[in-house]
Tab-separated table of N, CA and C in Angstrom:
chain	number	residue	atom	x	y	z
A	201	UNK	N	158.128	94.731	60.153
A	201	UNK	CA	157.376	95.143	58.987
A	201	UNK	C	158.236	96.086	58.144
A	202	UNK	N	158.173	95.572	56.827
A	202	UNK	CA	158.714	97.106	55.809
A	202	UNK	C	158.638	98.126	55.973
A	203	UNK	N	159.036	99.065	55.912
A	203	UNK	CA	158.853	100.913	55.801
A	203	UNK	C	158.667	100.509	53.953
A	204	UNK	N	157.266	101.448	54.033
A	204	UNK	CA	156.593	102.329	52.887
A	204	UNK	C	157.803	102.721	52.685
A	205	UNK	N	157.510	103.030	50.715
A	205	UNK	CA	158.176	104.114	50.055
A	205	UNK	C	157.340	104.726	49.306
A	206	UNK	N	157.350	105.550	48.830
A	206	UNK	CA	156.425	106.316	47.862
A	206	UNK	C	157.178	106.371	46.412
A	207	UNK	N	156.844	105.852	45.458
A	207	UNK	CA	157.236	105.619	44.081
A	207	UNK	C	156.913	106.048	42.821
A	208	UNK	N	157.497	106.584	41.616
A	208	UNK	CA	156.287	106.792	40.605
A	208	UNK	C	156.657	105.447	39.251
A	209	UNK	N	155.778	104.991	38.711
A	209	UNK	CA	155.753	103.935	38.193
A	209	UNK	C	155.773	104.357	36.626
A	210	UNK	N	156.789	104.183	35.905
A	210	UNK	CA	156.494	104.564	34.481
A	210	UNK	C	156.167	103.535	33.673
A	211	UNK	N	155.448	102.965	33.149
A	211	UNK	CA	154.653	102.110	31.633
A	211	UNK	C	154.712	102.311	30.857
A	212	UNK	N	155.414	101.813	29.730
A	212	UNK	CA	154.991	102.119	28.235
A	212	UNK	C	154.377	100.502	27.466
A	213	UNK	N	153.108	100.481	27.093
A	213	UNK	CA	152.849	99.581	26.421
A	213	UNK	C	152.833	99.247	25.004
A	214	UNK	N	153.510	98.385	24.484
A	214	UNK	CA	153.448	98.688	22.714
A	214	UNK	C	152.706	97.656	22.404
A	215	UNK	N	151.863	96.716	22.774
A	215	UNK	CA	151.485	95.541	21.934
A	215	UNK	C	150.054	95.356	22.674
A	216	UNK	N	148.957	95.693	22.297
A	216	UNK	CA	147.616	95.825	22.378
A	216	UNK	C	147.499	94.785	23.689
A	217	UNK	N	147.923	93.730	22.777
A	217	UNK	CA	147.332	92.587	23.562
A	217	UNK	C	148.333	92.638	24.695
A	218	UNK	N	148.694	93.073	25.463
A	218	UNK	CA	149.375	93.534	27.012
A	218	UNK	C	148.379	94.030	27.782
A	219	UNK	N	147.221	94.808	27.397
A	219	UNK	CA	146.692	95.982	27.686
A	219	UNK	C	146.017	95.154	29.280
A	220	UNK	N	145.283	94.244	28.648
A	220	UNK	CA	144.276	93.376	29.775
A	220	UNK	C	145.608	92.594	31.325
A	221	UNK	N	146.303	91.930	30.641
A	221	UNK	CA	147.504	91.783	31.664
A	221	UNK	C	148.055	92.850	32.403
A	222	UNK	N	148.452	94.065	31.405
A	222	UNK	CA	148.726	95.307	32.371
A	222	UNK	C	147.659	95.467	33.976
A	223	UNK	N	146.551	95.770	33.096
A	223	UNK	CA	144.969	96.143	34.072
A	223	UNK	C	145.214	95.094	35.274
A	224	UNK	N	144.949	93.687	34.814
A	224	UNK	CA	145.149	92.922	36.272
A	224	UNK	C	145.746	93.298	37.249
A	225	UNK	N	147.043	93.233	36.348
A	225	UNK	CA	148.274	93.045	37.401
A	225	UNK	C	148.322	94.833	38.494
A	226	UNK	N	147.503	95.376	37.765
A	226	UNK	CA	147.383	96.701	38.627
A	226	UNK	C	146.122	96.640	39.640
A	227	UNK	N	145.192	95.742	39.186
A	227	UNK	CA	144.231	95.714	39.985
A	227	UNK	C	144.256	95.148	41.519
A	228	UNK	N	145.301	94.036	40.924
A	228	UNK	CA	145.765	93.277	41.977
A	228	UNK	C	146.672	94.129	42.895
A	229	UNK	N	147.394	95.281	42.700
A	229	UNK	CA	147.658	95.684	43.545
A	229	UNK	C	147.273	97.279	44.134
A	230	UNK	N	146.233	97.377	43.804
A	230	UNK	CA	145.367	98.725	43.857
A	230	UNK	C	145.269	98.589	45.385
A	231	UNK	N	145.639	97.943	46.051
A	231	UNK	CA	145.419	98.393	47.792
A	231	UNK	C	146.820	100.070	47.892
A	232	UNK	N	147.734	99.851	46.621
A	232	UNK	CA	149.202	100.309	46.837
A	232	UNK	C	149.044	101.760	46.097
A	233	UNK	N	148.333	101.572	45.448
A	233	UNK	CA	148.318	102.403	43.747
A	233	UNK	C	147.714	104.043	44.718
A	234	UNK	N	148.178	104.593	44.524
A	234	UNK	CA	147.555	106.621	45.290
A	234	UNK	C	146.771	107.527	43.945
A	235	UNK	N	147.519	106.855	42.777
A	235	UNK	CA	146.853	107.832	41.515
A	235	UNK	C	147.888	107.276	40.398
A	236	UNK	N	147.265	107.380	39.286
A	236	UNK	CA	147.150	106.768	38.076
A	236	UNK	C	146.765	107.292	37.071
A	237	UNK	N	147.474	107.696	35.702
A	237	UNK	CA	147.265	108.568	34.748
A	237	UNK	C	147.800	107.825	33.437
A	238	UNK	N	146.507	107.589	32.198
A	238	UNK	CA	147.012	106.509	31.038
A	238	UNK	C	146.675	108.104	30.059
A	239	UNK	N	148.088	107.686	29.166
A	239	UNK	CA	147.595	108.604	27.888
A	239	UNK	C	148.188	107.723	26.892
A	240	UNK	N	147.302	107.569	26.013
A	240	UNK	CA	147.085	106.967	25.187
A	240	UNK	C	147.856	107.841	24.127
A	241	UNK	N	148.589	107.030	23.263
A	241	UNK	CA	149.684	108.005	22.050
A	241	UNK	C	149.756	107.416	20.287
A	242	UNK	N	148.489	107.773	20.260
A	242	UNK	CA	147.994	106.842	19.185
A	242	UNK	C	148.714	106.931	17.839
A	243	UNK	N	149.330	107.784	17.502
A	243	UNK	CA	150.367	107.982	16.751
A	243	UNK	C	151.655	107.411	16.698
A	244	UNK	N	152.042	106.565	18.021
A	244	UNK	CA	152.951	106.171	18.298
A	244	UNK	C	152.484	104.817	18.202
A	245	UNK	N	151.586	104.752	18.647
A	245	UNK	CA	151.255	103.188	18.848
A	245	UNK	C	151.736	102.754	19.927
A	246	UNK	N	151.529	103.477	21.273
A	246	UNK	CA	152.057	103.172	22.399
A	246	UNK	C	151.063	104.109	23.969
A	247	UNK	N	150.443	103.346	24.508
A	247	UNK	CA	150.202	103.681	25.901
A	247	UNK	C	150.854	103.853	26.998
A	248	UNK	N	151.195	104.832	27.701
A	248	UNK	CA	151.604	105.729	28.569
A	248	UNK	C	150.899	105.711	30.125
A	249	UNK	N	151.527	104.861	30.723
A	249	UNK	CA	150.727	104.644	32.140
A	249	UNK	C	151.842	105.502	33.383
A	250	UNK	N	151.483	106.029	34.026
A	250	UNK	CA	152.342	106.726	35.402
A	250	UNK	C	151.563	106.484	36.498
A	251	UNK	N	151.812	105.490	37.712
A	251	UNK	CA	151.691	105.090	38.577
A	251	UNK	C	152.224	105.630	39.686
A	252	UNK	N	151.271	106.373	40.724
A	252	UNK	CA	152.055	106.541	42.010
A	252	UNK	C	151.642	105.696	43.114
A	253	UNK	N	152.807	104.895	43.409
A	253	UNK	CA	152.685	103.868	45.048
A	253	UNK	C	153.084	104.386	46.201
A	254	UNK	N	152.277	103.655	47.467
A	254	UNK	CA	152.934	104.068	48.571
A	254	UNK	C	152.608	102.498	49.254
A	255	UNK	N	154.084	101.901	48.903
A	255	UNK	CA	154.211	100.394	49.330
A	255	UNK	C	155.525	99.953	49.598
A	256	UNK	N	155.653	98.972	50.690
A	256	UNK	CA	157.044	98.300	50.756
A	256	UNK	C	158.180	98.179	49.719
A	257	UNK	N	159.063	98.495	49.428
A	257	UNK	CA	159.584	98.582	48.385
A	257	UNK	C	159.822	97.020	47.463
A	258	UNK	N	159.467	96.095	48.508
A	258	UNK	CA	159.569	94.690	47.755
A	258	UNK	C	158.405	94.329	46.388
A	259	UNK	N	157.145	94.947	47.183
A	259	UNK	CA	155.922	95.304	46.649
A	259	UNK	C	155.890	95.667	45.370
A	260	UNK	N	156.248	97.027	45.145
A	260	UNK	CA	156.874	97.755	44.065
A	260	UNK	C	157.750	97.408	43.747
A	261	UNK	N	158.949	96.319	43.455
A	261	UNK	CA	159.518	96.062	42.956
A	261	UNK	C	158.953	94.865	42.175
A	262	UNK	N	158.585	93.875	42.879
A	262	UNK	CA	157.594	93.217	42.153
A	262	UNK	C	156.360	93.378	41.438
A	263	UNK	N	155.801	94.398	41.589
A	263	UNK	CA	154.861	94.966	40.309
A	263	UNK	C	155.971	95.195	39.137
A	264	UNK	N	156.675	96.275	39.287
A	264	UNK	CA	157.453	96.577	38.545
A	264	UNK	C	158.098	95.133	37.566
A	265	UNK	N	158.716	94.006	37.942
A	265	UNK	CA	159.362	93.093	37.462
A	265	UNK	C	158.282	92.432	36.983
A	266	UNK	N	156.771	92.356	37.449
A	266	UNK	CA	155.720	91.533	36.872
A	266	UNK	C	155.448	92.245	35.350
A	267	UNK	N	155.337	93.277	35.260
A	267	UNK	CA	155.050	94.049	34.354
A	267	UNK	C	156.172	94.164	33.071
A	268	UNK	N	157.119	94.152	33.780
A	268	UNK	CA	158.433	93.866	32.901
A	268	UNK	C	158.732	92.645	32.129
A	269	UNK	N	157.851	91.578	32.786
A	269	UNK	CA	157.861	90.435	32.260
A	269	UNK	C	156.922	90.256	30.795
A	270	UNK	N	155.893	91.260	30.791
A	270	UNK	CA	155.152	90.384	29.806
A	270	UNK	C	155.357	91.101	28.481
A	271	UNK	N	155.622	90.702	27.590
A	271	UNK	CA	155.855	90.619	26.464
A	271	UNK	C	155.170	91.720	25.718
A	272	UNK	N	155.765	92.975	24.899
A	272	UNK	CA	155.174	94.424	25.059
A	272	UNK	C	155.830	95.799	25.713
A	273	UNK	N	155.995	95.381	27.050
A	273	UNK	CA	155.287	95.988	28.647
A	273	UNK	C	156.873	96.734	28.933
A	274	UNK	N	157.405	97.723	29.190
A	274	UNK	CA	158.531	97.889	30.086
A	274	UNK	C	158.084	98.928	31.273
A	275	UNK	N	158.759	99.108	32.154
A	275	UNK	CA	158.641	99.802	32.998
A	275	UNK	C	159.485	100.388	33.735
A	276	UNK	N	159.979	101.665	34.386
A	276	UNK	CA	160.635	102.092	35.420
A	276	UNK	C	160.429	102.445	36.354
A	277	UNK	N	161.175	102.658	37.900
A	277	UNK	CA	160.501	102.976	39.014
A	277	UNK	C	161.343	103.719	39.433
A	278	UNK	N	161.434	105.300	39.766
A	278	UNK	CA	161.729	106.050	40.432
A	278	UNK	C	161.215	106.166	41.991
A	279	UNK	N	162.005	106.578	42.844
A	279	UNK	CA	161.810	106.457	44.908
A	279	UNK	C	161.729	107.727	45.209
A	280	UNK	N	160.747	108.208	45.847
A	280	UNK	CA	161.031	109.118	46.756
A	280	UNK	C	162.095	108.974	47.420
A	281	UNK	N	162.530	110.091	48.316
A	281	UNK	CA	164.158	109.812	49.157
A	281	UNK	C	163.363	108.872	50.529
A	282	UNK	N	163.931	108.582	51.267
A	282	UNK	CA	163.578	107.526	52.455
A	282	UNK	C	162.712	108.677	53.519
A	283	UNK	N	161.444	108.544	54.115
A	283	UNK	CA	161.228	108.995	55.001
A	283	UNK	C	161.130	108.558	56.463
């Protein structure tokens, strides 16, 4: 089995219509998700999501690359050090 990592997930969304694809694709992995914080930057025209995981790192990498995929959407993933 994988060893957990603990991760923080950065989001920036620019294109409205991402918003509902974002949500899924987090819902779907809400077994992983520890806490979750959206600020909305309406001046910018851009939503602000920070995700903290505690999942296999394959896991989180694939959220991460799902999210990266859709059109809008980028994301980064910072690691805790290995425990």
């Amino acid at each position: 089995m994988e060893e957990s990592r603990v991760a923080l997930l950065g989001i920036m969304v620019e294109e409205t219509e991402a918003v509902a694809r974002v949500n899924g694709l987090l819902h779907e992995y809400g077994e992983y998700i520890i806490g979750r914080m959206g600020i909305p930057y309406r001046e910018k025209k851009v939503n602000i999501i920070s995700i903290v995981l505690d999942a296999p790192q394959s896991i989180i990498s694939a959220l991460s690359g799902k999210l990266g995929m859709i059109a809008g959407v980028s994301s980064k993933c910072l690691y805790a050090g290995k425990q």
